[in-house]
XYZ file of C-alpha atoms in Angstrom:
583
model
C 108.880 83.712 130.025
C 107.113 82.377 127.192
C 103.821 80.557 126.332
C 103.425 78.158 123.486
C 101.004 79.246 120.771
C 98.476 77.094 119.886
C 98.802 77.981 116.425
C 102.151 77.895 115.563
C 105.658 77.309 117.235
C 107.021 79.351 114.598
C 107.019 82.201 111.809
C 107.166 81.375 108.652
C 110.523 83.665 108.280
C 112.868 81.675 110.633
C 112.699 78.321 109.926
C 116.831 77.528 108.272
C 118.655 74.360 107.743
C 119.924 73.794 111.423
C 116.342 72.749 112.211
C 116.247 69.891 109.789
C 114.408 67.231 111.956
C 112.019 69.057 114.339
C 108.330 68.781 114.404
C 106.812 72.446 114.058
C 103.820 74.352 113.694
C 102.949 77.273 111.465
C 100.258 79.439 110.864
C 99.478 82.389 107.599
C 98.002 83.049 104.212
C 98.322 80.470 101.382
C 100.586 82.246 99.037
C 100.125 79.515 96.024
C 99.667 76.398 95.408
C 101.097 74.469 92.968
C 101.227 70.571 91.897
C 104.259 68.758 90.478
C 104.322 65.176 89.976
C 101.811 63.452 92.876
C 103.163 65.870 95.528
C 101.834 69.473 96.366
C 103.917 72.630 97.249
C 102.339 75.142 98.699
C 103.940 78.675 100.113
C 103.026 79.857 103.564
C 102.857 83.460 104.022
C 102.945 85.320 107.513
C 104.157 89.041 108.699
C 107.624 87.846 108.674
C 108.312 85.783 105.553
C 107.106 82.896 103.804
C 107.870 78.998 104.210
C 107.303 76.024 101.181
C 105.046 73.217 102.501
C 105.236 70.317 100.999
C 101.983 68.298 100.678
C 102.004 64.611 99.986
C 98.278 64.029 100.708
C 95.889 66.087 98.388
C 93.124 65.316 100.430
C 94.842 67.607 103.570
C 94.246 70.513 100.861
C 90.248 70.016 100.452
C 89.019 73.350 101.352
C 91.906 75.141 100.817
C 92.754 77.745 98.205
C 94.974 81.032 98.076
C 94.695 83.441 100.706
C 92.642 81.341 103.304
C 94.162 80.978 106.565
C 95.628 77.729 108.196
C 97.644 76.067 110.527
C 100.162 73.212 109.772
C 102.116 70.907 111.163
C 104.812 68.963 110.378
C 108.324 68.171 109.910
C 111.485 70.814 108.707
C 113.359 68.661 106.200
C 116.006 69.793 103.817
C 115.089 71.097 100.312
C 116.394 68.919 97.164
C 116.012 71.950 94.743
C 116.690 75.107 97.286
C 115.560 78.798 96.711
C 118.492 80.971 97.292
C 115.622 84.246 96.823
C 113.708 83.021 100.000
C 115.164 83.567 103.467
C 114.170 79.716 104.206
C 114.785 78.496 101.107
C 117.151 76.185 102.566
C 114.166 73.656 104.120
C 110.284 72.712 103.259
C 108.149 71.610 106.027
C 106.216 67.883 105.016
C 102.872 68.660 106.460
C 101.419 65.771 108.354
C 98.113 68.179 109.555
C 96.433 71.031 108.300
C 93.097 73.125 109.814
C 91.558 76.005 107.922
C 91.531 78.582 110.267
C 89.778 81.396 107.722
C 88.287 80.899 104.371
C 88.791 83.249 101.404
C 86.229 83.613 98.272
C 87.738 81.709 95.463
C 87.994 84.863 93.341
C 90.195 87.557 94.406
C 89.909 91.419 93.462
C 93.147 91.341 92.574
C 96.389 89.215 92.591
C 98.077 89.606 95.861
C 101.802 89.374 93.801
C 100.119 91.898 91.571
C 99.165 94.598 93.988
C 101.183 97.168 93.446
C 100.340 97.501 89.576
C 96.609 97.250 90.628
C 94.438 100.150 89.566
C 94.501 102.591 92.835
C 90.580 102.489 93.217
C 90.740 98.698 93.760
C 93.541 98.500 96.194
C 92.077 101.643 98.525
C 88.748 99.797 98.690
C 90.483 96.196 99.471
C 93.401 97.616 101.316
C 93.583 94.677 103.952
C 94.226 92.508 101.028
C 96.610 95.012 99.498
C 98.934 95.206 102.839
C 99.418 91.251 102.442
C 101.713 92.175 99.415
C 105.253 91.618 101.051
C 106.384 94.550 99.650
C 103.629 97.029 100.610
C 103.514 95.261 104.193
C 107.106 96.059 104.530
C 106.394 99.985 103.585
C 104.244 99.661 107.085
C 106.954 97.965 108.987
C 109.704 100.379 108.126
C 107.154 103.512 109.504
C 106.839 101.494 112.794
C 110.645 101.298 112.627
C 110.670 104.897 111.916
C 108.365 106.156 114.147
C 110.631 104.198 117.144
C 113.996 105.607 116.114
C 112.095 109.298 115.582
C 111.494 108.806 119.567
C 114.265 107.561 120.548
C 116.768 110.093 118.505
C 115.081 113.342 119.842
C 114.790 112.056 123.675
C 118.104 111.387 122.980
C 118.905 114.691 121.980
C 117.270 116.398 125.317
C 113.652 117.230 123.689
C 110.330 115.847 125.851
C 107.622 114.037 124.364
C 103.880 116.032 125.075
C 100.821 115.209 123.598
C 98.732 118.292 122.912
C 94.682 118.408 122.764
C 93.220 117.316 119.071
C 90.018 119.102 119.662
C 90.827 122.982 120.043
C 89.851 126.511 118.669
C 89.461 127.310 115.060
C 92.216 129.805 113.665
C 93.682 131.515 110.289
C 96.854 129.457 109.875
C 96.023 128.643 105.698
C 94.262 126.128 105.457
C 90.259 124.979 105.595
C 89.419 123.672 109.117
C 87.627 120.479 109.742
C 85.528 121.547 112.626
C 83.503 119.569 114.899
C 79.976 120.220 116.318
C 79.196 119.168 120.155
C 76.256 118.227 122.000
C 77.438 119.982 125.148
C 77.294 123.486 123.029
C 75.294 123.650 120.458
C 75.599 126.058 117.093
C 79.498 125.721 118.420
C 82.252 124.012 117.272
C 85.786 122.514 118.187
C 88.073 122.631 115.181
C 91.055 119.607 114.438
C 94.178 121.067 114.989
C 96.305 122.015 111.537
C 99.512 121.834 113.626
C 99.984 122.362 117.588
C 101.428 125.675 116.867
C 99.982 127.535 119.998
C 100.171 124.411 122.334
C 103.863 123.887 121.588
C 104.689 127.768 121.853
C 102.554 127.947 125.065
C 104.657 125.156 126.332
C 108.116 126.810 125.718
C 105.841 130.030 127.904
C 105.369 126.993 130.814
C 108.723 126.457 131.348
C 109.715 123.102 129.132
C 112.814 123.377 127.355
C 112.515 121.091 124.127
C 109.300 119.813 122.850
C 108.786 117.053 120.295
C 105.310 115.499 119.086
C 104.635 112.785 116.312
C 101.413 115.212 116.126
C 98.300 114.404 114.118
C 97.649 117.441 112.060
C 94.316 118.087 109.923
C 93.834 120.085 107.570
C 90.624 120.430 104.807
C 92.322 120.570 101.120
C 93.061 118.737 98.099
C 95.199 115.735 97.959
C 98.347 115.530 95.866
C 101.302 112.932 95.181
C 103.516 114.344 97.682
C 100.632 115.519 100.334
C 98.164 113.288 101.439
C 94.396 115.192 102.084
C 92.960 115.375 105.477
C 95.188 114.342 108.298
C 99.037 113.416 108.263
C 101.546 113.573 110.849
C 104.160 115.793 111.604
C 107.557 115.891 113.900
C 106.947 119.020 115.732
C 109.863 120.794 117.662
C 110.185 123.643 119.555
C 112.968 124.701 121.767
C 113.224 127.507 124.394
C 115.686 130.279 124.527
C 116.949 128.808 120.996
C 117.907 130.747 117.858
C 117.492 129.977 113.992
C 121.046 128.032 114.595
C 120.317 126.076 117.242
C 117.155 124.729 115.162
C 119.225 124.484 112.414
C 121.829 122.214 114.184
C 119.583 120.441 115.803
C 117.408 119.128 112.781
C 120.895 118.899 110.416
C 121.744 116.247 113.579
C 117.978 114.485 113.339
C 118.094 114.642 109.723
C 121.060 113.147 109.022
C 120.772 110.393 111.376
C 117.663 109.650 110.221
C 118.994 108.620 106.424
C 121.935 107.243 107.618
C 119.563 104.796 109.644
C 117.263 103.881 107.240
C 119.366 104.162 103.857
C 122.310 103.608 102.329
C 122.413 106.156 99.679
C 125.095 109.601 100.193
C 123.604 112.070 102.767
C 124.900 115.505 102.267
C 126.799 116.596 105.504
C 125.841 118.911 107.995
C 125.891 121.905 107.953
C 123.695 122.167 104.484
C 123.779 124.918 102.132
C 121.530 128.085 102.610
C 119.918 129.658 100.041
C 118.029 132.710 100.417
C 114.218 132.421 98.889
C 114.342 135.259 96.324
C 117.660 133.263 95.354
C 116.428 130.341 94.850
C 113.650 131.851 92.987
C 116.536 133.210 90.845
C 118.779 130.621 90.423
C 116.207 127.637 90.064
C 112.466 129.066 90.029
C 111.283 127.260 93.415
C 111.288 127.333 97.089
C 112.182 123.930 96.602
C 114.985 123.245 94.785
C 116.376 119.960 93.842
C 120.092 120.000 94.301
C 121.265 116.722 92.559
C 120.112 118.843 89.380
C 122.609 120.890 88.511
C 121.265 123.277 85.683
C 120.755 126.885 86.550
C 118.022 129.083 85.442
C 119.089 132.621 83.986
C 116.536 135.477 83.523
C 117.771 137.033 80.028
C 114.453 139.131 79.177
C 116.922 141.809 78.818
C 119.166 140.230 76.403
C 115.916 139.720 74.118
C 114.450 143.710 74.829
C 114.686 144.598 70.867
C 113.747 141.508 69.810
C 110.998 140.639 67.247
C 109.791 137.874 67.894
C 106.431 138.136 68.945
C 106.044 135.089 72.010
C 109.179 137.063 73.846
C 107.882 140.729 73.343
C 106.499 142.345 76.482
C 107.406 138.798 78.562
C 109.637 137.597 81.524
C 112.048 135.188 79.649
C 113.462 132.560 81.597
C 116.496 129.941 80.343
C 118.260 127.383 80.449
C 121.247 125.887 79.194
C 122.084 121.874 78.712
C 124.154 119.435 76.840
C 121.715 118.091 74.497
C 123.859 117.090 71.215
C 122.349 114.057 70.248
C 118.827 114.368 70.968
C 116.594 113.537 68.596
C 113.690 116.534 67.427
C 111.213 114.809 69.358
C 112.742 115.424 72.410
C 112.761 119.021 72.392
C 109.137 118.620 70.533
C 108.082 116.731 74.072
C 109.298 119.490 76.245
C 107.000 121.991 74.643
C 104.014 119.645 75.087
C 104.670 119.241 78.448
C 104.718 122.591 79.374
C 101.423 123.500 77.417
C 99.833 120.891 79.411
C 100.517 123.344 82.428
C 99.074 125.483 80.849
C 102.144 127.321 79.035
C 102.701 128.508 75.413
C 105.022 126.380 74.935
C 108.967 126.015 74.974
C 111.123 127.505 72.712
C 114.984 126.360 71.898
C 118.066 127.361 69.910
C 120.891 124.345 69.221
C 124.616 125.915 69.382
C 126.865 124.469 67.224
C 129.785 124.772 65.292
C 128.009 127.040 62.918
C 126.358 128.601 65.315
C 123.112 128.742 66.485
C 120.577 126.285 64.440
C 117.067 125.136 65.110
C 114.025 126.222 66.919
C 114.225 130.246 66.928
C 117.344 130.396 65.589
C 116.266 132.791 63.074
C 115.233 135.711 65.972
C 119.032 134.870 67.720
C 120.771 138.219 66.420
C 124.573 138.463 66.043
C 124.561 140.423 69.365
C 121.748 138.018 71.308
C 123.884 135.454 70.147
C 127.198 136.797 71.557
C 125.629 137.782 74.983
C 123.694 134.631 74.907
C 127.364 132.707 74.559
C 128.594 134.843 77.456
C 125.550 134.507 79.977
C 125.666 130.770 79.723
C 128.957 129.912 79.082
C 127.979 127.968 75.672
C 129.610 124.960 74.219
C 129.078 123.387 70.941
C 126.347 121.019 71.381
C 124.737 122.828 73.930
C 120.848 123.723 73.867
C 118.910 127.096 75.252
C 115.432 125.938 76.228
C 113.314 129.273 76.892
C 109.911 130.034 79.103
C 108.426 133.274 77.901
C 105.480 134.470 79.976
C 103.916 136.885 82.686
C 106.413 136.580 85.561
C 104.650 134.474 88.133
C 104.149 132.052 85.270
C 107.621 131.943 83.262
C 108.860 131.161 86.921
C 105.840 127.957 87.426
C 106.586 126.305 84.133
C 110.650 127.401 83.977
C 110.575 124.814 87.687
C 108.648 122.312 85.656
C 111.457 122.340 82.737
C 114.670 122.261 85.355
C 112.812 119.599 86.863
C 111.985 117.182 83.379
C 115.464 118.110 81.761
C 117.250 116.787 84.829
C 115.262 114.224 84.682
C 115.082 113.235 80.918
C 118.746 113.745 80.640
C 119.966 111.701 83.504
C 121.318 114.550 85.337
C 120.048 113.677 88.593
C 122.052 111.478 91.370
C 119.426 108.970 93.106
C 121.871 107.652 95.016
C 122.499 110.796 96.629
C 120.137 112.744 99.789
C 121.022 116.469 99.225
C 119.604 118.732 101.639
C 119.236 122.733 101.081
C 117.543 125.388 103.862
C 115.500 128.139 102.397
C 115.873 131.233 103.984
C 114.810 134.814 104.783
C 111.231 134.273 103.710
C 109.199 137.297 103.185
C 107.410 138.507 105.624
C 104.231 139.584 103.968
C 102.986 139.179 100.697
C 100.448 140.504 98.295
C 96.831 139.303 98.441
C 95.678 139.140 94.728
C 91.794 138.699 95.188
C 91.615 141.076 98.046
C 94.740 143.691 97.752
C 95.204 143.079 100.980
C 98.838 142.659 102.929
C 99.073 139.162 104.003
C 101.142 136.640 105.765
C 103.591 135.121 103.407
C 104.395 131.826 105.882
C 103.721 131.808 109.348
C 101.256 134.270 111.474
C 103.603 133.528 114.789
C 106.827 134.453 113.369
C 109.220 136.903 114.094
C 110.558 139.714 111.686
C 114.070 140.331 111.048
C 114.335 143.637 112.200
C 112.021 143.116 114.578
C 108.936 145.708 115.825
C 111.370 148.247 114.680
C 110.993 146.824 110.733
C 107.283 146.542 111.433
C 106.888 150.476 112.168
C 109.164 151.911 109.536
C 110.098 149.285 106.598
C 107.633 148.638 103.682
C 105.522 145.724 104.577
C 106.532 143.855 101.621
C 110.463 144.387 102.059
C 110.485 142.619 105.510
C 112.057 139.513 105.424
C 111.403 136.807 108.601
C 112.964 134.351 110.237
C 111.420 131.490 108.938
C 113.349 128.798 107.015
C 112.295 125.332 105.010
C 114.742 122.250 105.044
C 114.381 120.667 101.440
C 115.281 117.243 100.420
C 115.912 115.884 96.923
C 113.073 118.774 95.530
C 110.593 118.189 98.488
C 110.052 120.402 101.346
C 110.495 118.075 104.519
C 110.318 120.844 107.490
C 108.746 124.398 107.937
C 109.932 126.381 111.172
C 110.380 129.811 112.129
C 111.799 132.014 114.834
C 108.616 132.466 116.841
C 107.043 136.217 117.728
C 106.966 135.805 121.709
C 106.249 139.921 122.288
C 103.148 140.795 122.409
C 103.363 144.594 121.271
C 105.064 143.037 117.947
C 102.413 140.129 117.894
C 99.534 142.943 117.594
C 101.398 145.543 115.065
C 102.389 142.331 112.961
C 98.333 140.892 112.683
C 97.730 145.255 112.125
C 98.892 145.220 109.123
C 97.706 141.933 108.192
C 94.617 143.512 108.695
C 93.462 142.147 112.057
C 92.856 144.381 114.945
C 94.032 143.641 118.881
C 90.612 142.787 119.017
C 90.429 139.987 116.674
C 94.104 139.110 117.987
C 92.843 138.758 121.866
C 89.652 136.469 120.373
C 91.733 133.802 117.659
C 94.871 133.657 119.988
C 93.426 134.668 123.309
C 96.083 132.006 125.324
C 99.017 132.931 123.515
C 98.817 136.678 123.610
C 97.704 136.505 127.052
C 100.743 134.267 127.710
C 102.828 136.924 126.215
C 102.312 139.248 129.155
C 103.940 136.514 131.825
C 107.036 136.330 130.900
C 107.847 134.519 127.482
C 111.088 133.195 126.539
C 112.463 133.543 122.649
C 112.089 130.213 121.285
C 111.874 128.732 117.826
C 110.942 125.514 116.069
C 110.023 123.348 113.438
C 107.634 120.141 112.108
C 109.191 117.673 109.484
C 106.464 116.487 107.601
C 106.817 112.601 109.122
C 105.042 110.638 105.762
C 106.946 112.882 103.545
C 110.265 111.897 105.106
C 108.781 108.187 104.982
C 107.855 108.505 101.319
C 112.016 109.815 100.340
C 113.437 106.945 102.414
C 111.466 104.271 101.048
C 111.815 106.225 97.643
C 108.030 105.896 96.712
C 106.573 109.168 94.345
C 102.914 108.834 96.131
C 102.804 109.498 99.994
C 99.759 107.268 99.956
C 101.777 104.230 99.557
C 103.663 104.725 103.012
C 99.891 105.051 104.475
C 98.184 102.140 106.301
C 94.799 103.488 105.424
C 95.064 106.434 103.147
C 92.275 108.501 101.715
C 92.194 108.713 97.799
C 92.783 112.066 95.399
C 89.298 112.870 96.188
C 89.721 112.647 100.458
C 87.429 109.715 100.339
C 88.173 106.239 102.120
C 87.113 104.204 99.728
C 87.214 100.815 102.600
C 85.496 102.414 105.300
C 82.476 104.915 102.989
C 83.966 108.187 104.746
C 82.810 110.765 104.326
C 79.246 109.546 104.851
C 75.557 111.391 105.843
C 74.432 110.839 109.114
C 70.933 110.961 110.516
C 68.929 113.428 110.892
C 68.957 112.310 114.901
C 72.968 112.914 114.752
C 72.295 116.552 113.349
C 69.247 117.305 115.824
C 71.477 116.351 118.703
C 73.926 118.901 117.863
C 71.758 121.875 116.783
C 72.712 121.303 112.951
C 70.362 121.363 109.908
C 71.869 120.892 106.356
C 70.685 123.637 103.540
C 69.855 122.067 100.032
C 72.630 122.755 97.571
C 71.416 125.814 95.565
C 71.081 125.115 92.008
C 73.893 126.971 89.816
């Protein structure tokens, strides 16, 4: 059944050549205007495409002006001078009527067409008018798309939708909680969930066998190009009586289908490579290695021990090798500004040629640093050494940043390809600089290779866990773990975190107590939903695959948030603000 529109009889993306002749109706945003001759064209924009009007009384157009609303009608005839760029380029409509349905100030913030090369300020704050940009709109349209298929893949797959609570309990899972006062208990608080990590294991505990959740997820922290600040949304998983493999073929299935759907670019095959985290850490100085690069990092502090020059002595020296023959200086000049600008000494490179080695610190590349530096990298004339020389934790921060610009800058990268790695065997626990303490390296709920057994007798800092990453093209797109469902290992694990059974029974009261009924061993996962929105649609900021994003700064800049409230909104709650203290 349908019911005519008073507005329109159709879009203005359907209209083709076969229906030359009929009298329609259609409704949208004035694209443009523009006058030729005595006769007036103007473009008709709507959510599904655009249609050319074609205006032979100027008086119909009194009023009107871009991005003002009407309604037309008319008759479909066939285009002299057709558009092959527009999906109805075939036809015009000759308007006989036209109403303004919404007027629009004759000055716009920006240009519509424009949008996207808009200063990000101005399209935040007018972000209704930025979503009209065909382009952006269709960023939205493909995460509704998404969002459907997401559904319909994991039902599919045997895994039950369940919505968990979005006010809850405040807990120590990394981040800052945004937590929410009440007028039904004052001086206490609700806090926004970071992830449903208790609900989801406490519903493997009540008997459901796979879980999924396009959750909301919170979390208080800076913004950055691949994260957006405040709230995003996650695919959360969790499976009952389920191993690290059966996540692992599970998600490889999801995964793959997923970029097969929405792209047409080479998906690596299932089952993806594995590479242990202190490997990866090796072999390519992040957790999150990009595997259409293909240069390896090599430690070779040892192979520069004696040497004397000073920027190597008493350092971790990372390198790398690549076939750089016919770059100019300034290249290699660029790469050592970009790694002072985070915050590195600089970058340091030899040249091997037919002579031998020339250029940069040549002059400190003895006869036997040359020979093992020929052997460790496998040299060929017109190769290049670039070199990172700093404390450890740093040589390996900016060594990531120059695999990841000389991949880039030399065009070693395949866009056309989606190549998937899992990081594995996570440590356990990890050092605590400010406090010395022993802390959790990944995930509190966890489970320990080993298992209570590793927690009683291994070093702390030796344990590995089975928690695992799924990256994608350099981006981590999923975080899971084997989950801790015992409750003697749940307590000796937060022990030497430094958390009594006390403070375990009051910040995870359900779960432990859930522990002691019967528990299966389950596991899971969350993809990070706008990151995996953000690869497919190939954009670099996750705030362009946003309807209403928050800026760098968490602020929406359209609606004033975050605001003050009245006094009246603090009183009701049992809240009084403190003056900032002067510093």
């Amino acid at each position: 059944m349908t019911r005519e529109n008073m507005y329109k009889t159709h879009n203005c993306g359907e209209l083709r050549l076969s229906d030359a002749g009929k009298e329609v109706r259609l409704a949208g945003w004035v694209n443009s205007i523009r006058k030729l001759g005595g006769l007036n064209f103007v473009t008709l924009r709507d959510h599904f495409g655009m249609t050319q009007l074609l205006v032979k009384d100027e008086s119909l157009l009194n009023g009107v002006n871009k991005e003002c609303t009407i309604t037309v009608e008319g008759k479909v005839l066939e285009r002299e001078s057709k558009n092959p760029k527009m999906a109805t380029g075939d036809i015009e409509v000759e308007v006989s009527a036209l109403k303004v349905l919404g007027k629009c100030q004759n000055v716009l913030p920006f240009e519509i067409n424009d949008a996207p090369n808009t200063k990000e300020e101005l399209r935040l704050k007018y972000r209704y008018l930025d979503l009209r940009n065909p382009a952006t709109h269709e960023l939205i349209v493909t995460r509704a798309k998404m969002l459907n298929f997401v559904r319909n893949k994991l039902t599919e797959m045997g895994f039950l939708e369940v919505q968990t609570p979005i006010l809850t309990s405040s807990s120590p899972e990394g981040a800052r909680d945004y937590i929410v006062p009440t007028i039904n208990a004052p001086g206490e608080f609700y806090a926004l969930p970071q992830a449903p990590q208790q609900f989801k294991q406490l519903l493997m505990v009540s008997g459901f066998d796979k879980y999924f959740q396009i959750a909301p997820c919170f979390r208080n922290e800076a913004a950055r190009a691949d994260r957006t600040p405040g709230e995003f949304y996650q695919v959360d998983m969790e499976m009952s009586f389920a191993t690290q493999e059966d996540v692992f073929y599970n998600c490889e299935e999801f995964a793959t289908s997923l970029f097969h759907e929405f792209t047409t670019k080479n998906v690596d095959t299932a089952p993806f490579i594995r590479i242990p985290y202190n490997e990866a850490i090796e072999k390519y100085c992040s957790d999150k290695p990009d595997l259409r690069n293909p240069l390896i990092v090599h430690d070779v502090t040892n192979i520069f021990k004696d040497t004397e020059f000073g920027a190597f002595q008493g350092k971790t020296i990372k390198a790398i090798s690549a076939k750089c023959d016919d770059q100019p200086r300034r290249f290699y000049d660029d790469l050592g500004k970009l790694i002072v600008s985070y915050e590195g000494k600089g970058c340091a490179w030899v040249k091997y040629t037919q002579d031998g080695f020339t250029g940069g610190i040549a002059k400190f590349v003895t006869e036997q640093v040359g020979k093992d530096l020929i052997k460790e990298f496998d040299l060929k004339v017109g190769d290049s050494i670039f070199f990172i020389a700093d404390e450890k934790d740093m040589a390996i921060k900016l060594t990531n940043v120059l695999r990841n610009e000389l991949g880039e800058k030399l065009n070693l990268i395949d866009k056309d390809r989606i190549a998937f790695c899992w990081i594995v065997d996570f440590p356990f626990f990890e050092h605590n600089e400010e406090t010395g303490n022993i802390d959790f390296a990944h995930n509190p709920f966890s489970m320990p290779q080993g298992g209570l057994d590793s927690l009683e007798h291994m070093d702390p800092y030796s344990i590995k866990a089975y928690q695992y990453d799924l990256v994608c093209n350099g981006y981590e797109t999923l975080s899971g773990a084997v989950r801790n469902h015992d409750q003697d290992l749940m307590v000796k694990a937060f022990e030497l975190a430094g958390y009594n059974e006390d403070t375990v029974k009051e910040k995870f009261g359900a779960l432990y107590n859930a522990f002691s009924y019967g528990a299966p061993p389950h596991a899971g996962c969350a993809f990070g939903f706008d990151r995996l929105l953000m690869l497919v649609t190939g954009k670099d900021i996750i705030r362009e695959v946003i309807a209403f994003p928050m800026n760098k700064n968490a602020r929406d800049l359209m609606m004033g948030a975050p605001s003050f409230v009245s006094e009246q909104q603090l009183k009701d709650v049992g809240l009084m603000l403190r003056p900032k203290e002067n510093k």
